[in-house]
PDB file of C-alpha atoms in Angstrom:
ATOM      1  CA  UNK A   1      11.488  10.525  -3.415  1.00  0.00           C
ATOM      2  CA  UNK A   2      11.893   8.352  -0.076  1.00  0.00           C
ATOM      3  CA  UNK A   3      13.352   4.691   0.087  1.00  0.00           C
ATOM      4  CA  UNK A   4      12.472   1.633   2.080  1.00  0.00           C
ATOM      5  CA  UNK A   5      13.875  -1.933   2.080  1.00  0.00           C
ATOM      6  CA  UNK A   6      12.944  -5.248   2.075  1.00  0.00           C
ATOM      7  CA  UNK A   7      15.126  -8.582   3.972  1.00  0.00           C
ATOM      8  CA  UNK A   8      14.199 -10.287   2.454  1.00  0.00           C
ATOM      9  CA  UNK A   9      12.627 -11.016  -0.386  1.00  0.00           C
ATOM     10  CA  UNK A  10      11.801 -14.136  -0.810  1.00  0.00           C
ATOM     11  CA  UNK A  11      11.310 -17.016   1.943  1.00  0.00           C
ATOM     12  CA  UNK A  12      11.050 -20.151   1.742  1.00  0.00           C
ATOM     13  CA  UNK A  13      10.684 -22.132   4.597  1.00  0.00           C
ATOM     14  CA  UNK A  14       9.039 -25.561   6.519  1.00  0.00           C
ATOM     15  CA  UNK A  15       5.362 -25.820   8.279  1.00  0.00           C
ATOM     16  CA  UNK A  16       6.825 -24.867  11.820  1.00  0.00           C
ATOM     17  CA  UNK A  17       9.602 -22.101  12.104  1.00  0.00           C
ATOM     18  CA  UNK A  18       9.703 -18.934  12.417  1.00  0.00           C
ATOM     19  CA  UNK A  19      10.706 -16.454   9.712  1.00  0.00           C
ATOM     20  CA  UNK A  20      11.565 -12.546  10.258  1.00  0.00           C
ATOM     21  CA  UNK A  21      11.070 -10.004   7.861  1.00  0.00           C
ATOM     22  CA  UNK A  22      13.338  -7.156   7.835  1.00  0.00           C
ATOM     23  CA  UNK A  23      11.880  -3.550   7.207  1.00  0.00           C
ATOM     24  CA  UNK A  24      14.299  -0.132   6.617  1.00  0.00           C
ATOM     25  CA  UNK A  25      14.139   3.445   6.263  1.00  0.00           C
ATOM     26  CA  UNK A  26      17.145   4.026   3.986  1.00  0.00           C
ATOM     27  CA  UNK A  27      17.349   8.147   4.101  1.00  0.00           C
ATOM     28  CA  UNK A  28      14.968   9.219   6.788  1.00  0.00           C
ATOM     29  CA  UNK A  29      13.663   8.390  10.107  1.00  0.00           C
ATOM     30  CA  UNK A  30      10.028   6.655  10.163  1.00  0.00           C
ATOM     31  CA  UNK A  31       8.290   7.249  14.032  1.00  0.00           C
ATOM     32  CA  UNK A  32       6.117   4.443  12.254  1.00  0.00           C
ATOM     33  CA  UNK A  33       6.239   1.658  10.534  1.00  0.00           C
ATOM     34  CA  UNK A  34       3.287  -0.051   9.007  1.00  0.00           C
ATOM     35  CA  UNK A  35       2.788  -3.884   8.615  1.00  0.00           C
ATOM     36  CA  UNK A  36       0.409  -4.674   5.625  1.00  0.00           C
ATOM     37  CA  UNK A  37       0.091  -8.349   4.346  1.00  0.00           C
ATOM     38  CA  UNK A  38      -1.250  -9.384   0.304  1.00  0.00           C
ATOM     39  CA  UNK A  39      -2.589 -12.984  -0.630  1.00  0.00           C
ATOM     40  CA  UNK A  40      -2.957 -13.245  -4.266  1.00  0.00           C
ATOM     41  CA  UNK A  41      -5.370 -11.301  -6.703  1.00  0.00           C
ATOM     42  CA  UNK A  42      -6.517  -8.833  -3.140  1.00  0.00           C
ATOM     43  CA  UNK A  43      -5.907  -6.163  -1.310  1.00  0.00           C
ATOM     44  CA  UNK A  44      -3.566  -4.642   1.029  1.00  0.00           C
ATOM     45  CA  UNK A  45      -5.040  -5.888   4.861  1.00  0.00           C
ATOM     46  CA  UNK A  46      -2.755  -4.126   7.693  1.00  0.00           C
ATOM     47  CA  UNK A  47      -2.086  -5.879  10.138  1.00  0.00           C
ATOM     48  CA  UNK A  48      -0.176  -3.524  12.933  1.00  0.00           C
ATOM     49  CA  UNK A  49       0.711  -0.191  13.360  1.00  0.00           C
ATOM     50  CA  UNK A  50       4.618  -0.151  14.993  1.00  0.00           C
ATOM     51  CA  UNK A  51       5.508   3.199  16.402  1.00  0.00           C
ATOM     52  CA  UNK A  52       8.998   3.072  17.489  1.00  0.00           C
ATOM     53  CA  UNK A  53       9.826   3.055  21.006  1.00  0.00           C
ATOM     54  CA  UNK A  54       5.767   1.607  22.190  1.00  0.00           C
ATOM     55  CA  UNK A  55       4.126  -1.603  20.959  1.00  0.00           C
ATOM     56  CA  UNK A  56       3.068  -2.330  17.885  1.00  0.00           C
ATOM     57  CA  UNK A  57      -1.425  -1.784  17.036  1.00  0.00           C
ATOM     58  CA  UNK A  58      -2.321  -4.931  16.035  1.00  0.00           C
ATOM     59  CA  UNK A  59      -5.773  -4.706  14.153  1.00  0.00           C
ATOM     60  CA  UNK A  60      -8.676  -7.297  14.717  1.00  0.00           C
ATOM     61  CA  UNK A  61      -8.215 -11.301  13.703  1.00  0.00           C
ATOM     62  CA  UNK A  62      -3.855 -10.272  13.822  1.00  0.00           C
ATOM     63  CA  UNK A  63      -2.730 -12.129  16.367  1.00  0.00           C
ATOM     64  CA  UNK A  64       0.159 -10.112  18.207  1.00  0.00           C
ATOM     65  CA  UNK A  65       1.782 -13.454  19.479  1.00  0.00           C
ATOM     66  CA  UNK A  66       2.016 -15.384  16.310  1.00  0.00           C
ATOM     67  CA  UNK A  67       2.687 -11.449  14.195  1.00  0.00           C
ATOM     68  CA  UNK A  68       5.631 -10.355  16.338  1.00  0.00           C
ATOM     69  CA  UNK A  69       6.811  -6.611  16.177  1.00  0.00           C
ATOM     70  CA  UNK A  70       9.690  -4.728  17.377  1.00  0.00           C
ATOM     71  CA  UNK A  71      10.768  -1.393  16.167  1.00  0.00           C
ATOM     72  CA  UNK A  72      13.516  -0.850  17.657  1.00  0.00           C
ATOM     73  CA  UNK A  73      15.205   2.059  16.463  1.00  0.00           C
ATOM     74  CA  UNK A  74      13.231   4.843  13.649  1.00  0.00           C
ATOM     75  CA  UNK A  75      14.825   3.348  10.729  1.00  0.00           C
ATOM     76  CA  UNK A  76      14.248  -0.544  10.945  1.00  0.00           C
ATOM     77  CA  UNK A  77      11.362  -2.697  12.663  1.00  0.00           C
ATOM     78  CA  UNK A  78      11.087  -5.887  12.034  1.00  0.00           C
ATOM     79  CA  UNK A  79       8.265  -8.124  11.792  1.00  0.00           C
ATOM     80  CA  UNK A  80       8.885 -12.639  12.908  1.00  0.00           C
ATOM     81  CA  UNK A  81       6.000 -15.002  12.109  1.00  0.00           C
ATOM     82  CA  UNK A  82       6.419 -17.620  14.550  1.00  0.00           C
ATOM     83  CA  UNK A  83       5.151 -21.092  13.717  1.00  0.00           C
ATOM     84  CA  UNK A  84       5.162 -20.131  10.276  1.00  0.00           C
ATOM     85  CA  UNK A  85       2.092 -22.258   8.790  1.00  0.00           C
ATOM     86  CA  UNK A  86       0.691 -22.594   5.215  1.00  0.00           C
ATOM     87  CA  UNK A  87      -1.846 -20.267   5.495  1.00  0.00           C
ATOM     88  CA  UNK A  88       0.987 -17.939   6.491  1.00  0.00           C
ATOM     89  CA  UNK A  89       1.735 -17.837   3.054  1.00  0.00           C
ATOM     90  CA  UNK A  90       1.844 -13.875   1.693  1.00  0.00           C
ATOM     91  CA  UNK A  91       3.024 -10.947   0.661  1.00  0.00           C
ATOM     92  CA  UNK A  92       4.020  -8.928   2.827  1.00  0.00           C
ATOM     93  CA  UNK A  93       4.407  -5.445   2.409  1.00  0.00           C
ATOM     94  CA  UNK A  94       5.764  -2.282   5.094  1.00  0.00           C
ATOM     95  CA  UNK A  95       5.728   0.685   4.584  1.00  0.00           C
ATOM     96  CA  UNK A  96       7.115   3.350   6.955  1.00  0.00           C
ATOM     97  CA  UNK A  97       6.043   7.568   7.169  1.00  0.00           C
ATOM     98  CA  UNK A  98       8.925  10.144   7.721  1.00  0.00           C
ATOM     99  CA  UNK A  99       9.472  11.546  11.652  1.00  0.00           C
ATOM    100  CA  UNK A 100       8.994  14.660  10.802  1.00  0.00           C
ATOM    101  CA  UNK A 101       5.548  14.480  10.053  1.00  0.00           C
ATOM    102  CA  UNK A 102       2.131  14.015  11.197  1.00  0.00           C
ATOM    103  CA  UNK A 103      -0.376  12.126  10.687  1.00  0.00           C
ATOM    104  CA  UNK A 104      -1.350  12.951   7.108  1.00  0.00           C
ATOM    105  CA  UNK A 105       2.026  12.792   5.669  1.00  0.00           C
ATOM    106  CA  UNK A 106       2.895  10.305   2.732  1.00  0.00           C
ATOM    107  CA  UNK A 107       4.007   6.541   3.400  1.00  0.00           C
ATOM    108  CA  UNK A 108       7.179   5.114   1.398  1.00  0.00           C
ATOM    109  CA  UNK A 109       6.287   0.970   1.003  1.00  0.00           C
ATOM    110  CA  UNK A 110       9.200  -1.412   1.057  1.00  0.00           C
ATOM    111  CA  UNK A 111       9.250  -4.232  -1.966  1.00  0.00           C
ATOM    112  CA  UNK A 112       7.525  -6.866   0.030  1.00  0.00           C
ATOM    113  CA  UNK A 113       8.687 -10.737   1.044  1.00  0.00           C
ATOM    114  CA  UNK A 114       7.002 -13.049  -0.335  1.00  0.00           C
ATOM    115  CA  UNK A 115       6.742 -16.201   2.611  1.00  0.00           C
ATOM    116  CA  UNK A 116       6.240 -19.368   1.405  1.00  0.00           C
ATOM    117  CA  UNK A 117       5.494 -22.596   3.841  1.00  0.00           C
ATOM    118  CA  UNK A 118       5.295 -25.335   2.981  1.00  0.00           C
TER     119      UNK A 118
ATOM    120  CA  UNK B   1     -15.672   1.263   8.971  1.00  0.00           C
ATOM    121  CA  UNK B   2     -14.206   3.452   5.448  1.00  0.00           C
ATOM    122  CA  UNK B   3     -14.131   1.705   2.433  1.00  0.00           C
ATOM    123  CA  UNK B   4     -13.017   2.184  -0.801  1.00  0.00           C
ATOM    124  CA  UNK B   5     -14.100   0.926  -4.129  1.00  0.00           C
ATOM    125  CA  UNK B   6     -12.662   0.491  -7.845  1.00  0.00           C
ATOM    126  CA  UNK B   7     -13.359  -1.603 -10.389  1.00  0.00           C
ATOM    127  CA  UNK B   8     -11.666  -4.624 -11.589  1.00  0.00           C
ATOM    128  CA  UNK B   9     -10.337  -4.510 -14.219  1.00  0.00           C
ATOM    129  CA  UNK B  10      -9.371  -2.405 -17.776  1.00  0.00           C
ATOM    130  CA  UNK B  11      -8.679  -2.818 -21.395  1.00  0.00           C
ATOM    131  CA  UNK B  12      -6.872  -0.347 -23.413  1.00  0.00           C
ATOM    132  CA  UNK B  13      -4.620   0.160 -26.529  1.00  0.00           C
ATOM    133  CA  UNK B  14      -1.603   1.403 -26.699  1.00  0.00           C
ATOM    134  CA  UNK B  15      -1.259   4.994 -27.172  1.00  0.00           C
ATOM    135  CA  UNK B  16      -4.984   5.117 -25.807  1.00  0.00           C
ATOM    136  CA  UNK B  17      -6.502   7.364 -22.631  1.00  0.00           C
ATOM    137  CA  UNK B  18      -6.621   5.090 -19.613  1.00  0.00           C
ATOM    138  CA  UNK B  19      -8.996   6.006 -16.601  1.00  0.00           C
ATOM    139  CA  UNK B  20      -9.349   4.462 -13.715  1.00  0.00           C
ATOM    140  CA  UNK B  21     -12.089   5.160 -11.022  1.00  0.00           C
ATOM    141  CA  UNK B  22     -12.465   4.890  -7.812  1.00  0.00           C
ATOM    142  CA  UNK B  23     -14.571   5.585  -4.836  1.00  0.00           C
ATOM    143  CA  UNK B  24     -14.313   5.941  -1.368  1.00  0.00           C
ATOM    144  CA  UNK B  25     -16.650   7.084   1.886  1.00  0.00           C
ATOM    145  CA  UNK B  26     -14.488   8.772   4.118  1.00  0.00           C
ATOM    146  CA  UNK B  27     -15.268  12.461   3.611  1.00  0.00           C
ATOM    147  CA  UNK B  28     -12.567  13.303   5.552  1.00  0.00           C
ATOM    148  CA  UNK B  29     -10.067  12.633   3.795  1.00  0.00           C
ATOM    149  CA  UNK B  30      -7.025  14.928   4.483  1.00  0.00           C
ATOM    150  CA  UNK B  31      -5.169  13.128   1.312  1.00  0.00           C
ATOM    151  CA  UNK B  32      -6.135  10.402  -2.136  1.00  0.00           C
ATOM    152  CA  UNK B  33      -3.440   8.241  -3.552  1.00  0.00           C
ATOM    153  CA  UNK B  34      -3.200   5.867  -6.141  1.00  0.00           C
ATOM    154  CA  UNK B  35      -0.022   3.621  -6.506  1.00  0.00           C
ATOM    155  CA  UNK B  36       1.101   0.689  -8.969  1.00  0.00           C
ATOM    156  CA  UNK B  37       2.046  -2.200  -8.274  1.00  0.00           C
ATOM    157  CA  UNK B  38       3.538  -4.264 -10.814  1.00  0.00           C
ATOM    158  CA  UNK B  39       3.810  -8.573 -10.616  1.00  0.00           C
ATOM    159  CA  UNK B  40       5.546  -8.956  -7.685  1.00  0.00           C
ATOM    160  CA  UNK B  41       6.678  -5.806  -6.720  1.00  0.00           C
ATOM    161  CA  UNK B  42       6.009  -3.943  -4.030  1.00  0.00           C
ATOM    162  CA  UNK B  43       3.785  -0.872  -4.378  1.00  0.00           C
ATOM    163  CA  UNK B  44       5.036   2.223  -6.350  1.00  0.00           C
ATOM    164  CA  UNK B  45       3.913   6.189  -5.329  1.00  0.00           C
ATOM    165  CA  UNK B  46       1.828   7.981  -8.541  1.00  0.00           C
ATOM    166  CA  UNK B  47       0.355  10.498  -7.487  1.00  0.00           C
ATOM    167  CA  UNK B  48      -1.498  11.668  -4.171  1.00  0.00           C
ATOM    168  CA  UNK B  49      -4.416  14.581  -4.236  1.00  0.00           C
ATOM    169  CA  UNK B  50      -5.329  17.045  -1.703  1.00  0.00           C
ATOM    170  CA  UNK B  51      -8.531  16.929  -0.265  1.00  0.00           C
ATOM    171  CA  UNK B  52      -9.308  20.242  -1.358  1.00  0.00           C
ATOM    172  CA  UNK B  53      -7.956  20.210  -4.769  1.00  0.00           C
ATOM    173  CA  UNK B  54      -9.992  19.059  -7.623  1.00  0.00           C
ATOM    174  CA  UNK B  55      -7.381  18.315  -9.949  1.00  0.00           C
ATOM    175  CA  UNK B  56      -3.779  17.203 -10.117  1.00  0.00           C
ATOM    176  CA  UNK B  57      -1.632  16.595 -13.313  1.00  0.00           C
ATOM    177  CA  UNK B  58       1.856  15.524 -13.353  1.00  0.00           C
ATOM    178  CA  UNK B  59       2.752  14.597 -16.516  1.00  0.00           C
ATOM    179  CA  UNK B  60       0.915  12.077 -18.226  1.00  0.00           C
ATOM    180  CA  UNK B  61      -0.569  11.353 -14.632  1.00  0.00           C
ATOM    181  CA  UNK B  62      -4.506  13.484 -14.334  1.00  0.00           C
ATOM    182  CA  UNK B  63      -5.916  13.250 -11.034  1.00  0.00           C
ATOM    183  CA  UNK B  64     -10.272  14.546 -11.145  1.00  0.00           C
ATOM    184  CA  UNK B  65     -11.015  15.278  -7.121  1.00  0.00           C
ATOM    185  CA  UNK B  66     -14.930  15.275  -7.202  1.00  0.00           C
ATOM    186  CA  UNK B  67     -15.196  15.255  -3.080  1.00  0.00           C
ATOM    187  CA  UNK B  68     -19.080  15.505  -3.306  1.00  0.00           C
ATOM    188  CA  UNK B  69     -19.602  12.396  -5.103  1.00  0.00           C
ATOM    189  CA  UNK B  70     -16.035  10.951  -3.380  1.00  0.00           C
ATOM    190  CA  UNK B  71     -14.604   9.405  -6.204  1.00  0.00           C
ATOM    191  CA  UNK B  72     -11.871   9.780  -7.709  1.00  0.00           C
ATOM    192  CA  UNK B  73     -10.222   9.230 -10.950  1.00  0.00           C
ATOM    193  CA  UNK B  74      -7.025   8.997 -12.815  1.00  0.00           C
ATOM    194  CA  UNK B  75      -6.368   9.308 -16.007  1.00  0.00           C
ATOM    195  CA  UNK B  76      -3.580   7.875 -17.675  1.00  0.00           C
ATOM    196  CA  UNK B  77      -2.913   9.840 -21.252  1.00  0.00           C
ATOM    197  CA  UNK B  78      -0.944   8.112 -24.352  1.00  0.00           C
ATOM    198  CA  UNK B  79      -0.851   4.585 -22.747  1.00  0.00           C
ATOM    199  CA  UNK B  80       2.138   2.704 -22.590  1.00  0.00           C
ATOM    200  CA  UNK B  81       2.133  -1.607 -22.140  1.00  0.00           C
ATOM    201  CA  UNK B  82       5.199  -0.401 -19.437  1.00  0.00           C
ATOM    202  CA  UNK B  83       1.605   1.580 -17.471  1.00  0.00           C
ATOM    203  CA  UNK B  84      -0.148  -2.338 -17.658  1.00  0.00           C
ATOM    204  CA  UNK B  85      -0.299  -3.061 -13.518  1.00  0.00           C
ATOM    205  CA  UNK B  86      -2.598  -3.148 -10.497  1.00  0.00           C
ATOM    206  CA  UNK B  87      -3.393   0.406  -9.603  1.00  0.00           C
ATOM    207  CA  UNK B  88      -4.505   0.953  -6.931  1.00  0.00           C
ATOM    208  CA  UNK B  89      -6.679   4.018  -4.908  1.00  0.00           C
ATOM    209  CA  UNK B  90      -6.034   4.498  -0.961  1.00  0.00           C
ATOM    210  CA  UNK B  91      -7.737   7.007   1.312  1.00  0.00           C
ATOM    211  CA  UNK B  92      -6.046   7.376   4.995  1.00  0.00           C
ATOM    212  CA  UNK B  93      -7.924   5.776   7.605  1.00  0.00           C
ATOM    213  CA  UNK B  94      -7.946   4.026  10.571  1.00  0.00           C
ATOM    214  CA  UNK B  95      -6.581   5.609  14.076  1.00  0.00           C
ATOM    215  CA  UNK B  96      -2.948   5.446  13.036  1.00  0.00           C
ATOM    216  CA  UNK B  97      -3.346   7.220   9.647  1.00  0.00           C
ATOM    217  CA  UNK B  98      -2.390   4.450   8.417  1.00  0.00           C
ATOM    218  CA  UNK B  99      -4.547   3.704   4.104  1.00  0.00           C
ATOM    219  CA  UNK B 100      -7.573   1.859   3.188  1.00  0.00           C
ATOM    220  CA  UNK B 101      -6.876   0.448   0.191  1.00  0.00           C
ATOM    221  CA  UNK B 102      -9.258  -0.530  -2.932  1.00  0.00           C
ATOM    222  CA  UNK B 103      -9.292  -3.794  -4.718  1.00  0.00           C
ATOM    223  CA  UNK B 104      -6.774  -3.262  -7.599  1.00  0.00           C
ATOM    224  CA  UNK B 105      -7.714  -2.185 -10.623  1.00  0.00           C
ATOM    225  CA  UNK B 106      -5.595  -4.260 -13.715  1.00  0.00           C
ATOM    226  CA  UNK B 107      -4.985  -2.444 -16.111  1.00  0.00           C
ATOM    227  CA  UNK B 108      -3.451  -4.701 -19.392  1.00  0.00           C
ATOM    228  CA  UNK B 109      -2.512  -2.212 -22.686  1.00  0.00           C
ATOM    229  CA  UNK B 110      -2.128  -3.502 -25.421  1.00  0.00           C
ATOM    230  CA  UNK B 111       0.406  -3.552 -28.275  1.00  0.00           C
TER     231      UNK B 111
END
């Protein structure tokens, strides 16, 4: 299957700092990338949808000024958590959907990034 | 809105079959998915089924779909200790085609 990578896999930072997480599709072009957040023992909740070359669409309750998403190329999307606070500590997972497909194409998930804010 | 429900825990003995159940609400879902998540890891796509199918088999995995009852199940034959993980059922929902996940079923396999 298709491969999606995330970097870093784990990050610990101090409260108030910003953290950037990268999501890359390694062997396919992704017009759409999704960012999910997973709290401990919880399900994945969609944060935002990122389409290449356009602004991200955020889910209700997700602050777009706090979670900055950039999808500058067909293989890379970044999520920047600005002025991170302990309540932002979570597991962030991205997924990518192939360019050639439509709405129903399979999404491939990255391995996730564990963010811990002290 | 869309909602996906799963039981939270399942415990089986090694070698037995495991059946994980899921119900969903969006009758227009075209694809339904099963993902596996091991501790501290991302999601691994196990299998998926198209909505016009009743059953799909892939080696030890069998997916059954009852569209009338909006019920999906995943059967793992000859369950092994390496199958211990959390299994998520998901349907496509939302205007962007994102996935709507259930809360996940934690499968524990006892030797």
